[in-house]
Amino acid sequence: MKLRDLLRIANRNLLRNKLRTFLTIMAIFVGAFTLVMTNALGDGMKDYVENQVKNREGANILFVRKKFETPNSGRKADEPIEYKEKTQDEAGNVVDPNSYSLDITQMESLKKDLPEIKTITPRFDIDGEYITLDGIKKYKLNLGMLSEGIKQKVEVGSTITGTGEIIIPLALGKTFSPDIKTLIGKDVTIAYEVGQSGEIKMMQLKIAGVATKGFMANGNCFVDADSAKRIYEDQHRNSDGFNKFWNFTFQLDTSNDKRIGEIKRKLDEKGFSAETFADQEKRTYDAIGILQIGLNFFAFIALLAASFGIINTLIVAVMERTKEIGLQKALGMGSEKIFLLFTLESILIGFWGAIVGVIGGIIVGTFANILTTAYLSSFEGYSLFSFRLFSIVWVILLVCVIAFLAGVLPAFKASRLNPIEALRYE
Amino acid sequence: MLEAVNLYRTFTSDGVDYEVLKNVNLKINQGECVAIIGKSGSGKSTLMHLLACLDTPTLGRIMFEEQDVSILSEKERNLLRNEKFGFVFQQFFLNGRETVLENVLFPLRIRGMSQYKMIRAGMDALEAVDLKAKEDKKAKDLSGGEKQRVCIARALVGIPKVIFADEPTGNLDSNTGELIEKMLFDLNREKGITLIIVTHDSDLAKKCNRIIELKDGEIIKDKIKKGKKFEEAQKVDELTKTDSGQTSETSITS
Ligand SMILES: Nc1ncnc2c1ncn2[C@@H]1O[C@H](COP(=O)(O)OP(=O)(O)OP(=O)(O)O)[C@@H](O)[C@H]1O
Ligand SMILES: [Mg+2]
C-alpha cells in the first residue's frame, strides 16, 4: 500500500467525526502553544543577551580574579571564616590570604609560569564628570575602560588601538553630530574629579569610534587602559587599597580553545578563577536554558494531558472501526499497515495541533511584543518573544513524536485484531 | 486446487473447548461452484474462513494450488488473500463515506497498483455488476442490492481465483437475491472463477454444481451435479487417509 493512500485514508478517517478530531487537536494546540511561547520567551532573552554580549569580543581574553571560597567547598554558608595570617612573597610584598584584592606585581609574577600571557590589565575603577566636544556644551559622563585586547564593536571608526583614545556611545555621537562619521579622529575633552577634594581635572582624548548599541555601550564612554590608569591614579592615590584590584583582564598570545583551557586549569590550581567571553556567555545561556526547561516542563504537562486525549480518541475509533479493520485485514492489508494507519492518524492530530499552536503563538507573541515595547524601552532591542525557526521546527517535531507515542497503544490494539473476530464483532 | 486435509478447528471460550470442525476432508477443483449448507452453528462460516486463509486450523492442513498455506508467513497469507481470493459477506462492509469506485478499488490500493491501471480495473469490475453509472455515488446512498453488487465488484476487481461468499443473499429480498446469485454464477461460468457459497437457502444451493452439507462440524453429504441430478462425490476421506492423513500424524509426533 502506498504511503500517499494511507495518508489520504488517515485524513478521511479524522474527518469522519470532525468535532471529536477538532477537540483532540485543540488539546494538543494548548500544549503546543505553551511550548512555542515558553521557547520564544527564552529565545527572546537569548537574542537580547547575544546582541548585547556580542557587542564586545576577544577570543584571547581571560577575565581573572581570585577564587571565592564557595559554600560548597565544605563550609556552610553561615559558618564564620577562619582568619589566615598574612605572609610575604619573595619580592617582599605583603600577601593577604584573607583578601580578594591583589596588586599588579603579584599578577605579573604569573607570567613566569604562564608565558602565554601577553598583557595584564587590572580593572581600574574610574569616575567621570562630563564630556565636551566644543568646550561649551557639556554632557554627563559615565566612564569605563576597555582592557587591552578587547574589541568593542563600532558603528563608525574602530575599536581602541592606542593610548589617549575614547569610544563614545551612539546616542552621544548623534548629539555631537548627525553625521557621526565626521567625529572620528576629533578630540574631545573629558573632566573628572581628583580624589575627594572636588578638584576637576581635564583630559584630551581622540575619538576612535562610535560604539554599536549594546549592554555596556549604551551609555558609557570607554577609554584605553593607559588613560584609565592615569585617571585611576589621580582619583585613588591617597585612598585605602590603592593599586589593589579584584578583577584583571589577561590578553593571551593564543586563542586556541585547548591551550586556553590548559591556562585556565593552571590558573585554577593557583587559586584563580578565569573566564573567557564564551564562558560568560555560556553562563548566561545556561541560566536562560534552565529557565526555559522549567517553563517547558509546564508545557510538557499540558502535552501529556493532551496525549491522553489522543489515546482516548483513537481507542474509541478502533472500537468504532472494528469491522472495517476486520475487512481491511481480510482483503489482505497487513497488521503493520493497520498500525501505520492509526499512528499516522495520531501524528496528523499532533501535527495540526502543533501547526495551529505555532500560528497562534506567533500571532499572540507578535502582539505581545508590540504591546510591551513601551514597558521594555529601557532594554533596547529586547523583544519579549523571539520566534526562531529552529525552535518552531523543534516544537512541531516534538509534538508529532509525542502524538506518535500516544498513538502506539491504539494502533497496536487495532493491528492485533483478528479479522474474523473483528468481522463478527457486534 | 483448494484442499482441506484432516481439518480440525477448536474454539476455547470460558475454558471450555468447542470442536467446531471435526476431521473435514475436501477437495475443490478449479472452476467449481460449491455450496456449503447446514444448520446454523454447524461450522459453515468457520470452514469458509479456514479455506480462505482468514483463520488457521487447530489441526490439519489447507492446500491451495498444491501449496500448504499453513506454513506461509502472515505477509504471504495477506498477499494470497489479496491476489487470489475475493470476498462477499452477508453484511456488506462497505465504507459508506467513500465513493462506490473507491470501495471497489480498496483491494488494489492495498496491492499498491498504479493509479491508471487501478481505475481501469475498477471500472471494468463496476461494469460487470452493472453499476458503472454510480461510480461517484457515496456507498451509503445505495440500496441493499446495489451495495451487494459493489461488494461483488470489489471481490472481482483483483481478478481472483476463488470468490468466497458467506450468505451473500441473506440480507436481500428474493428478487434482488436472485440478481446477485445470477451475477455470481455468471462470473463462475464466464470467467472460470471458483465459487464457494455458504448459504441457508436450498434453492440457491441447488443451482450450484456441488453441495457440501455440514452437521456438527462434520461433512455429512458431498454431492456433485451430474446432468440434473446430484450424486455422491468421491469420498476424499478415503482418498487421503492413506497418504496425507498419515504424514500429518507422523509430522506431529516427530
Ligand atoms: N471465534 C469464535 N469463538 C468461539 N466460538 C466460535 C467462534 N467462531 C465460531 N464459533 C462457534 O462455532 C460454531 C460454528 O460457527 P459458524 O459461524 O461456523 O456457524 P455457521 O454454520 O456459519 O452458522 P450460521 O449459519 O448461523 O452462520 C458456533 O457454535 C459458534 O458459536
Ligand atoms: Mg455463518
XYZ file of C-alpha atoms and ligand atoms in Angstrom:
712
model
C 0.000 0.000 0.000
C 1.297 3.395 -0.904
C 2.034 5.904 1.842
C 0.058 8.508 -0.070
C -3.031 6.268 0.052
C -2.543 5.605 3.747
C -2.229 9.334 4.396
C -5.375 10.044 2.436
C -7.310 7.374 4.315
C -5.944 8.610 7.650
C -7.053 12.129 6.797
C -10.521 10.953 5.803
C -10.846 8.956 8.990
C -10.054 12.065 11.002
C -12.732 13.971 9.145
C -15.385 11.383 9.987
C -16.020 12.814 13.388
C -14.961 16.386 12.878
C -15.960 17.641 16.301
C -14.095 14.908 18.106
C -10.974 15.408 15.992
C -11.209 19.154 16.461
C -11.425 18.848 20.228
C -8.467 16.477 20.344
C -6.476 18.848 18.170
C -7.429 21.729 20.484
C -5.980 19.867 23.457
C -2.729 19.405 21.543
C -2.932 23.029 20.453
C -2.889 24.202 24.070
C 0.258 22.206 24.772
C 1.969 23.184 21.541
C 1.037 26.841 22.020
C 2.507 26.860 25.520
C 5.650 25.174 24.271
C 6.026 27.687 21.453
C 5.560 30.595 23.850
C 7.953 29.330 26.511
C 10.566 28.675 23.857
C 10.026 32.083 22.313
C 10.394 33.718 25.724
C 13.733 32.016 26.287
C 14.839 32.746 22.739
C 13.879 36.389 23.227
C 16.195 36.558 26.207
C 18.926 34.717 24.326
C 18.616 37.091 21.387
C 18.915 40.056 23.708
C 21.931 38.660 25.524
C 23.501 37.699 22.232
C 23.092 41.199 20.847
C 24.434 42.749 23.994
C 27.285 40.383 24.667
C 28.418 40.064 21.099
C 28.976 43.804 21.281
C 32.381 43.043 22.681
C 34.708 40.295 21.781
C 38.155 38.884 22.197
C 38.893 35.228 21.685
C 42.231 35.521 23.502
C 40.854 37.264 26.573
C 40.588 35.828 30.084
C 38.843 37.542 32.972
C 40.699 36.584 36.112
C 40.027 37.030 39.800
C 40.866 35.213 42.959
C 38.587 32.267 43.579
C 35.902 32.866 46.154
C 35.586 30.435 48.967
C 32.279 28.998 47.967
C 29.874 27.490 50.453
C 30.038 24.176 48.645
C 33.747 23.761 49.323
C 32.847 22.111 52.577
C 31.799 25.178 54.542
C 28.250 26.071 55.423
C 27.052 29.433 54.170
C 26.718 30.983 57.619
C 29.849 29.456 59.105
C 32.443 32.033 60.212
C 35.526 32.242 58.010
C 38.851 31.453 59.594
C 41.449 34.219 59.593
C 44.677 33.404 57.783
C 47.999 35.009 58.682
C 49.497 37.447 56.231
C 52.752 36.437 54.582
C 55.384 37.976 52.374
C 56.375 36.806 48.942
C 59.937 36.718 47.544
C 59.671 40.323 46.349
C 58.760 41.438 49.845
C 55.137 42.241 49.129
C 52.603 41.527 51.792
C 50.298 38.741 50.754
C 46.953 38.773 52.492
C 45.191 35.457 52.019
C 42.021 36.871 53.549
C 41.533 39.468 50.864
C 40.326 39.078 47.305
C 42.205 42.103 46.099
C 45.584 41.717 44.531
C 48.225 44.096 43.293
C 49.578 44.189 39.804
C 53.056 42.883 40.676
C 51.569 39.776 42.213
C 49.687 39.189 38.995
C 52.673 39.972 36.807
C 54.589 37.203 38.560
C 52.168 34.722 36.977
C 53.801 35.424 33.645
C 56.826 33.418 34.769
C 54.838 30.193 34.761
C 52.444 31.225 32.036
C 54.426 32.754 29.186
C 51.267 32.829 27.050
C 50.086 35.909 28.948
C 50.796 38.933 26.795
C 49.312 41.731 28.895
C 47.564 42.037 32.220
C 45.170 44.918 32.756
C 43.553 45.482 36.119
C 40.014 46.791 36.091
C 40.600 50.419 37.019
C 37.722 51.905 38.901
C 37.246 55.333 37.332
C 34.617 58.051 37.532
C 33.895 60.787 35.034
C 32.230 64.196 35.427
C 31.455 65.413 31.962
C 32.442 65.214 28.339
C 32.506 68.036 25.796
C 33.336 68.346 22.153
C 33.220 72.115 21.670
C 34.123 73.091 25.241
C 30.762 74.790 25.680
C 28.094 72.148 25.730
C 28.845 69.570 28.408
C 27.308 66.147 28.871
C 27.314 63.963 31.935
C 29.970 61.303 31.611
C 29.728 57.644 32.565
C 33.262 56.457 32.221
C 34.630 52.991 31.747
C 37.654 51.356 30.304
C 38.425 48.912 27.553
C 41.081 46.424 28.589
C 43.897 45.681 26.210
C 42.907 43.095 23.631
C 39.128 43.533 23.872
C 37.418 44.692 20.733
C 34.393 46.960 21.001
C 32.009 46.825 18.041
C 31.601 50.217 16.460
C 29.188 51.897 14.068
C 31.971 54.021 12.629
C 35.697 54.285 13.285
C 37.436 51.438 15.058
C 37.960 49.920 18.454
C 40.684 51.398 20.629
C 44.127 50.732 19.201
C 46.445 53.139 21.015
C 46.579 55.423 24.004
C 44.669 58.627 24.518
C 41.618 57.284 22.736
C 37.936 57.141 23.570
C 34.886 55.349 22.269
C 31.602 57.181 22.709
C 28.061 55.792 22.744
C 25.891 56.099 19.651
C 23.381 58.462 21.244
C 26.104 60.854 22.323
C 27.743 60.646 18.920
C 24.484 61.577 17.224
C 24.102 64.517 19.590
C 27.588 65.723 18.738
C 26.992 65.445 15.027
C 24.190 63.980 12.933
C 26.875 62.597 10.657
C 28.821 60.514 13.125
C 31.492 59.664 10.570
C 32.895 63.158 10.878
C 33.592 62.618 14.584
C 36.304 60.028 14.103
C 39.735 61.398 14.930
C 38.302 64.509 16.573
C 39.387 65.478 20.060
C 37.025 65.566 22.998
C 37.674 66.795 26.482
C 36.657 64.795 29.481
C 36.614 66.027 33.036
C 36.984 64.028 36.252
C 37.248 64.729 39.940
C 40.558 64.217 41.683
C 40.240 62.360 44.976
C 37.523 63.597 47.308
C 38.743 67.182 47.019
C 36.320 68.324 44.388
C 39.159 69.472 42.150
C 38.385 68.901 38.480
C 40.979 67.689 36.008
C 40.676 67.608 32.223
C 41.983 65.188 29.669
C 42.068 65.412 25.907
C 41.159 62.222 24.045
C 40.780 61.314 20.416
C 37.506 59.710 19.314
C 38.432 56.280 17.965
C 34.912 55.092 17.280
C 31.203 55.334 17.976
C 30.017 52.157 19.706
C 27.324 49.880 18.396
C 24.393 49.690 20.795
C 24.710 47.064 23.440
C 24.597 46.115 27.081
C 27.660 48.099 28.194
C 27.952 50.542 25.357
C 24.518 52.165 25.596
C 25.530 54.944 27.963
C 29.197 54.563 28.713
C 32.288 56.081 27.203
C 35.347 53.881 27.165
C 38.927 54.944 27.320
C 42.082 52.934 26.717
C 43.842 51.198 29.614
C 46.672 53.718 29.901
C 44.344 56.696 30.137
C 42.226 54.761 32.616
C 45.332 54.130 34.696
C 46.173 57.835 34.799
C 42.667 58.765 35.854
C 42.625 55.976 38.438
C 45.893 57.153 39.954
C 44.617 60.734 40.135
C 41.424 59.614 41.805
C 42.669 56.962 44.212
C 46.317 57.784 45.008
C 45.562 58.671 48.589
C 42.853 56.167 49.300
C 42.983 52.878 51.089
C 43.680 49.893 48.886
C 45.308 51.956 46.169
C 46.617 49.753 43.381
C 44.784 46.730 44.686
C 42.308 45.169 42.284
C 39.762 42.416 42.284
C 39.475 41.865 38.586
C 42.062 41.550 35.851
C 41.934 41.062 32.124
C 44.567 38.833 30.599
C 45.423 39.094 26.960
C 46.903 35.824 25.745
C 49.038 35.128 22.726
C 46.676 32.331 21.706
C 43.010 31.970 21.006
C 43.198 28.207 20.705
C 40.480 26.670 22.868
C 42.614 23.791 24.037
C 45.517 25.987 25.079
C 43.200 28.447 26.785
C 41.644 25.503 28.634
C 45.102 24.483 29.782
C 45.875 28.030 31.003
C 42.539 28.138 32.831
C 43.369 24.885 34.548
C 46.766 26.175 35.662
C 45.236 29.397 36.961
C 42.654 27.358 38.801
C 45.419 25.401 40.540
C 46.955 28.691 41.643
C 43.675 29.778 43.187
C 42.280 31.950 40.411
C 39.081 31.761 38.524
C 39.386 32.574 34.839
C 36.623 33.048 32.303
C 36.570 33.731 28.591
C 33.855 35.697 26.818
C 32.437 32.360 25.732
C 32.282 31.178 29.346
C 30.438 34.313 30.397
C 28.015 33.898 27.555
C 27.516 30.255 28.329
C 26.800 31.062 31.950
C 24.019 33.420 30.925
C 22.752 30.993 28.309
C 22.728 28.195 30.838
C 20.689 30.305 33.208
C 18.220 31.078 30.436
C 18.299 27.436 29.382
C 17.367 26.300 32.882
C 14.564 28.817 32.972
C 13.412 27.584 29.594
C 13.456 23.957 30.708
C 11.443 24.931 33.758
C 8.855 26.674 31.614
C 8.829 23.890 29.048
C 8.093 21.456 31.836
C 4.659 23.010 32.251
C 4.071 22.903 28.523
C 5.017 19.239 28.651
C 2.392 18.546 31.252
C -0.190 20.153 29.007
C 1.015 17.990 26.136
C 0.940 14.896 28.311
C -2.672 15.581 29.206
C -3.444 16.151 25.543
C -1.789 12.899 24.533
C -4.252 11.046 26.739
C -6.890 12.777 24.648
C -5.322 11.276 21.539
C -5.169 7.822 23.108
C -8.806 8.096 24.103
C -9.960 9.344 20.710
C -8.122 6.607 18.872
C -9.201 3.798 21.165
C -12.797 4.822 20.566
C -12.017 4.917 16.851
C -10.584 1.390 16.980
C -13.803 0.182 18.605
C -15.971 2.000 16.110
C -13.999 0.720 13.195
C -13.507 -2.866 14.351
C -15.497 -4.321 11.479
C -13.800 -2.079 8.974
C -10.404 -3.138 10.259
C -11.544 -6.754 10.018
C -12.480 -6.251 6.400
C -9.249 -4.429 5.603
C -7.295 -7.315 7.049
C -9.442 -9.879 5.244
C -8.692 -8.101 1.982
C -5.003 -8.518 2.665
C -3.958 -5.352 4.460
C -1.108 -6.320 6.769
C -1.017 -5.649 10.506
C 1.865 -3.251 10.029
C -0.231 -1.178 7.623
C -3.074 -1.015 10.115
C -0.563 0.052 12.746
C 0.830 2.661 10.400
C -2.644 3.946 9.559
C -3.528 4.585 13.187
C -0.179 6.109 14.080
C -0.493 8.337 11.022
C -3.843 9.484 12.321
C -2.342 10.328 15.700
C 0.644 12.064 14.106
C -1.743 14.092 11.960
C -3.662 15.164 15.062
C -0.361 16.166 16.648
C 0.839 17.880 13.511
C -2.259 20.023 13.085
C -2.310 20.810 16.798
C 1.316 21.897 16.553
C 0.715 23.980 13.429
C -2.234 25.763 15.000
C -0.175 26.188 18.174
C 2.718 27.709 16.251
C 0.477 30.066 14.305
C -1.401 31.048 17.462
C 1.867 31.520 19.307
C 3.352 33.737 16.636
C 0.215 35.890 16.471
C -0.078 36.263 20.241
C 3.680 36.741 20.620
C 3.852 39.420 17.950
C 1.010 41.315 19.573
C 2.632 40.936 22.980
C 5.891 42.290 21.563
C 4.126 45.333 20.171
C 2.235 45.939 23.407
C 5.290 45.565 25.638
C 7.747 47.691 23.666
C 6.745 50.708 25.734
C 7.393 48.888 29.007
C 10.687 47.439 27.871
C 12.109 50.660 26.451
C 14.992 50.579 28.906
C 16.065 47.268 27.392
C 16.799 48.447 23.921
C 16.456 45.813 21.253
C 14.697 43.397 23.594
C 11.511 41.756 22.392
C 9.733 39.542 24.866
C 9.162 36.731 22.380
C 11.506 35.727 19.636
C 10.454 33.040 17.164
C 13.376 31.079 15.866
C 12.805 28.680 13.005
C 14.837 26.057 14.806
C 12.664 26.234 17.929
C 9.476 26.100 15.884
C 10.587 23.079 13.880
C 11.705 21.503 17.114
C 8.281 22.055 18.718
C 6.450 20.614 15.706
C 8.675 17.560 15.632
C 8.419 17.058 19.363
C 4.624 17.296 19.339
C 4.479 14.848 16.421
C 6.691 12.422 18.319
C 4.538 12.713 21.440
C 1.425 12.211 19.318
C 3.017 9.195 17.678
C 3.796 7.696 21.076
C 0.220 8.323 22.146
C -0.962 6.563 19.007
C 1.131 3.450 19.601
C -1.239 1.794 22.049
C -4.454 2.193 19.987
C -2.565 1.376 16.792
C -1.210 -1.759 18.362
C -4.685 -2.734 19.518
C -6.002 -2.226 16.014
C -3.177 -4.130 14.361
C -3.661 -7.118 16.653
C -7.361 -7.506 15.821
C -8.208 -10.910 14.480
C -10.008 -10.403 11.166
C -12.736 -12.986 11.636
C -13.463 -11.912 15.173
C -13.489 -8.307 14.008
C -15.992 -9.195 11.286
C -18.174 -10.985 13.846
C -17.888 -8.040 16.271
C -21.194 -6.569 17.373
C -6.991 -26.592 -6.356
C -8.271 -25.979 -2.833
C -7.972 -28.838 -0.409
C -8.722 -29.476 3.249
C -6.903 -32.346 4.859
C -7.984 -33.744 8.240
C -9.154 -30.355 9.291
C -9.987 -29.641 12.942
C -10.955 -26.325 14.449
C -11.472 -25.935 18.148
C -12.599 -22.742 19.856
C -11.995 -22.209 23.517
C -14.318 -19.963 25.407
C -14.513 -19.729 29.195
C -12.056 -22.587 29.448
C -14.304 -24.992 27.530
C -13.206 -26.365 24.177
C -15.733 -26.484 21.362
C -14.812 -28.691 18.462
C -16.467 -26.733 15.684
C -14.902 -28.691 12.824
C -14.006 -32.361 13.073
C -11.848 -34.159 10.556
C -13.049 -32.331 7.479
C -11.586 -33.571 4.215
C -12.454 -31.978 0.946
C -11.056 -31.156 -2.428
C -12.397 -28.361 -4.612
C -11.363 -28.128 -8.237
C -10.771 -25.060 -10.337
C -13.961 -23.631 -11.781
C -16.309 -25.472 -9.434
C -19.316 -23.806 -7.914
C -19.692 -25.137 -4.411
C -22.441 -24.545 -1.909
C -21.750 -25.190 1.752
C -25.003 -25.792 3.604
C -26.032 -26.875 7.048
C -27.870 -25.747 10.127
C -26.912 -22.623 11.947
C -23.855 -23.280 14.070
C -22.794 -26.304 12.064
C -19.452 -24.650 11.205
C -20.038 -23.413 7.659
C -18.513 -19.985 8.157
C -15.686 -21.473 10.163
C -14.862 -23.823 7.306
C -15.040 -21.000 4.803
C -12.697 -18.836 6.908
C -10.210 -21.664 7.077
C -10.355 -22.285 3.341
C -9.917 -18.568 2.734
C -6.834 -18.307 4.934
C -8.596 -15.976 7.322
C -8.153 -18.427 10.152
C -5.698 -21.191 10.985
C -6.799 -24.747 11.691
C -6.206 -26.295 15.076
C -5.109 -29.456 13.298
C -4.792 -30.459 9.683
C -3.834 -28.617 6.553
C -5.217 -26.372 3.847
C -3.660 -26.736 0.429
C -4.054 -24.076 -2.205
C -2.594 -24.814 -5.633
C -0.542 -27.679 -4.176
C 0.911 -25.362 -1.538
C 0.424 -25.858 2.189
C -0.814 -22.442 3.277
C -0.279 -23.099 6.984
C 3.474 -22.774 6.518
C 3.119 -19.384 4.841
C 4.054 -16.269 6.753
C 1.456 -13.682 7.769
C 2.622 -11.480 4.914
C 2.363 -14.244 2.327
C -1.129 -15.134 3.519
C -2.161 -11.489 3.205
C -0.790 -11.427 -0.300
C -2.541 -14.692 -1.146
C -5.912 -13.367 0.039
C -5.378 -10.101 -1.723
C -4.405 -11.550 -5.066
C -6.157 -14.926 -5.286
C -9.329 -14.564 -3.233
C -12.389 -12.370 -3.336
C -14.903 -11.975 -0.532
C -18.615 -11.261 -0.369
C -20.234 -11.184 3.050
C -23.809 -11.129 4.274
C -23.114 -7.731 5.817
C -21.708 -5.596 3.087
C -18.785 -3.986 4.952
C -18.625 -1.028 2.638
C -17.168 2.299 3.616
C -20.269 4.463 3.341
C -18.418 7.770 3.176
C -16.292 6.709 0.253
C -17.487 6.555 -3.308
C -18.556 3.339 -4.959
C -15.414 3.300 -7.066
C -13.146 3.907 -4.087
C -14.722 0.978 -2.245
C -14.155 -1.263 -5.228
C -10.548 -0.128 -5.565
C -9.592 -0.863 -1.990
C -8.010 -4.309 -2.594
C -5.929 -2.796 -5.379
C -4.837 0.091 -3.153
C -3.582 -2.475 -0.669
C -1.726 -4.101 -3.537
C -0.149 -0.718 -4.401
C -1.211 -0.770 -8.037
C -0.623 2.240 -10.275
C -3.482 4.731 -10.369
C -4.239 4.310 -14.066
C -4.369 0.502 -14.067
C -6.329 0.537 -10.847
C -9.064 2.801 -12.134
C -9.404 0.803 -15.331
C -9.755 -2.429 -13.384
C -12.253 -0.734 -11.063
C -14.406 0.492 -13.911
C -14.343 -2.944 -15.536
C -15.491 -4.536 -12.293
C -18.289 -1.982 -11.924
C -19.322 -2.649 -15.483
C -19.581 -6.358 -14.707
C -22.087 -5.646 -11.913
C -23.844 -3.001 -13.983
C -23.023 -0.109 -11.649
C -20.751 1.925 -13.860
C -23.144 4.857 -13.756
C -22.965 5.065 -9.966
C -19.199 5.080 -9.540
C -19.215 8.568 -7.994
C -22.057 7.960 -5.566
C -21.331 7.584 -1.895
C -21.710 3.929 -0.944
C -24.120 4.763 1.860
C -26.632 6.152 -0.640
C -27.104 2.832 -2.429
C -29.847 0.248 -1.965
C -29.050 -3.094 -0.362
C -28.892 -4.895 -3.678
C -26.652 -2.232 -5.159
C -24.407 -2.435 -2.139
C -24.017 -6.165 -2.567
C -23.199 -5.605 -6.231
C -20.469 -3.181 -5.162
C -19.179 -5.935 -2.897
C -19.124 -8.334 -5.822
C -17.246 -5.767 -7.873
C -14.777 -5.406 -5.017
C -14.349 -9.179 -4.839
C -13.884 -9.290 -8.571
C -11.586 -6.355 -9.165
C -8.359 -8.163 -8.353
C -9.228 -10.987 -10.797
C -9.231 -13.675 -8.120
C -9.071 -17.440 -8.491
C -11.739 -18.026 -5.852
C -14.652 -15.963 -4.586
C -15.908 -16.793 -1.121
C -19.445 -15.688 -0.438
C -20.879 -16.048 3.060
C -24.668 -15.855 2.751
C -24.488 -13.248 0.008
C -28.261 -13.046 -0.332
C -29.069 -13.270 3.355
C -29.904 -9.593 3.718
C -31.759 -9.178 0.441
C -35.287 -9.809 -0.768
C -35.734 -12.776 -3.066
C -35.747 -10.803 -6.343
C -32.609 -8.888 -5.517
C -31.111 -12.065 -4.138
C -31.666 -13.813 -7.433
C -29.942 -10.997 -9.299
C -26.910 -11.301 -7.038
C -26.923 -15.079 -7.454
C -27.028 -14.696 -11.203
C -24.087 -12.352 -11.170
C -22.027 -14.746 -9.102
C -22.915 -17.690 -11.311
C -22.063 -15.667 -14.406
C -18.624 -14.958 -13.010
C -18.186 -18.639 -12.340
C -19.308 -19.630 -15.806
C -17.763 -16.856 -17.874
C -14.528 -16.159 -16.055
C -13.983 -19.579 -14.563
C -13.716 -18.172 -11.075
C -14.201 -20.850 -8.453
C -17.199 -20.024 -6.306
C -17.666 -21.112 -2.716
C -21.021 -20.037 -1.329
C -22.102 -20.524 2.253
C -25.903 -20.473 2.401
C -29.059 -21.496 4.193
C -31.033 -21.251 1.026
C -31.569 -24.707 -0.501
C -32.819 -23.222 -3.783
C -29.543 -21.328 -4.148
C -27.609 -24.458 -3.223
C -29.362 -26.475 -5.902
C -28.175 -24.023 -8.551
C -24.570 -24.832 -7.670
C -22.870 -27.855 -9.151
C -21.727 -29.206 -5.838
C -23.328 -29.235 -2.415
C -21.433 -29.915 0.778
C -23.561 -30.349 3.861
C -22.167 -29.907 7.327
C -23.611 -31.183 10.561
C -21.968 -30.537 13.894
C -18.699 -29.792 12.189
C -18.597 -32.862 10.010
C -19.340 -33.301 6.334
C -22.388 -35.493 6.093
C -23.064 -35.091 2.392
C -20.948 -34.114 -0.576
C -22.887 -34.281 -3.833
C -21.886 -33.291 -7.326
C -24.392 -32.422 -10.027
C -24.421 -34.865 -12.903
C -26.804 -33.547 -15.536
C -29.825 -32.564 -13.468
C -29.261 -34.877 -10.523
C -26.832 -34.761 -7.635
C -24.652 -37.774 -6.998
C -22.462 -38.671 -4.070
C -18.975 -37.304 -4.693
C -15.903 -39.446 -4.321
C -15.082 -39.603 -0.652
C -11.969 -37.517 -0.105
C -11.575 -39.170 3.290
C -10.715 -42.458 1.712
C -8.577 -40.818 -0.898
C -6.317 -39.012 1.515
C -6.358 -41.290 4.525
C -3.649 -43.444 3.008
C -1.146 -40.744 2.174
C -1.563 -37.302 3.670
C -3.511 -38.401 6.733
C -0.639 -40.467 7.978
C 2.037 -37.980 7.033
C 0.334 -35.303 9.056
C 0.240 -37.640 12.037
C 3.882 -38.547 11.757
C 4.828 -34.938 11.337
C 3.180 -34.129 14.642
C 4.993 -36.862 16.551
C 8.391 -36.171 15.042
N -14.312 -17.042 17.320
C -15.103 -17.951 17.898
N -15.020 -18.162 19.217
C -15.816 -19.060 19.817
N -16.716 -19.773 19.178
C -16.868 -19.588 17.862
C -16.065 -18.676 17.151
N -16.423 -18.712 15.851
C -17.400 -19.626 15.764
N -17.667 -20.144 16.966
C -18.645 -21.170 17.236
O -18.522 -22.155 16.260
C -19.766 -22.650 15.888
C -19.906 -22.583 14.388
O -19.882 -21.265 13.979
P -20.065 -20.859 12.462
O -20.048 -19.364 12.424
O -19.067 -21.564 11.659
O -21.513 -21.398 12.152
P -22.348 -21.275 10.832
O -22.557 -22.640 10.355
O -21.718 -20.301 9.917
O -23.698 -20.689 11.392
P -24.653 -19.594 10.728
O -25.417 -20.314 9.690
O -25.516 -19.156 11.847
O -23.794 -18.523 10.207
C -20.800 -21.802 16.586
O -21.318 -22.580 17.665
C -20.041 -20.644 17.121
O -20.539 -20.256 18.363
Mg -22.119 -18.291 9.211
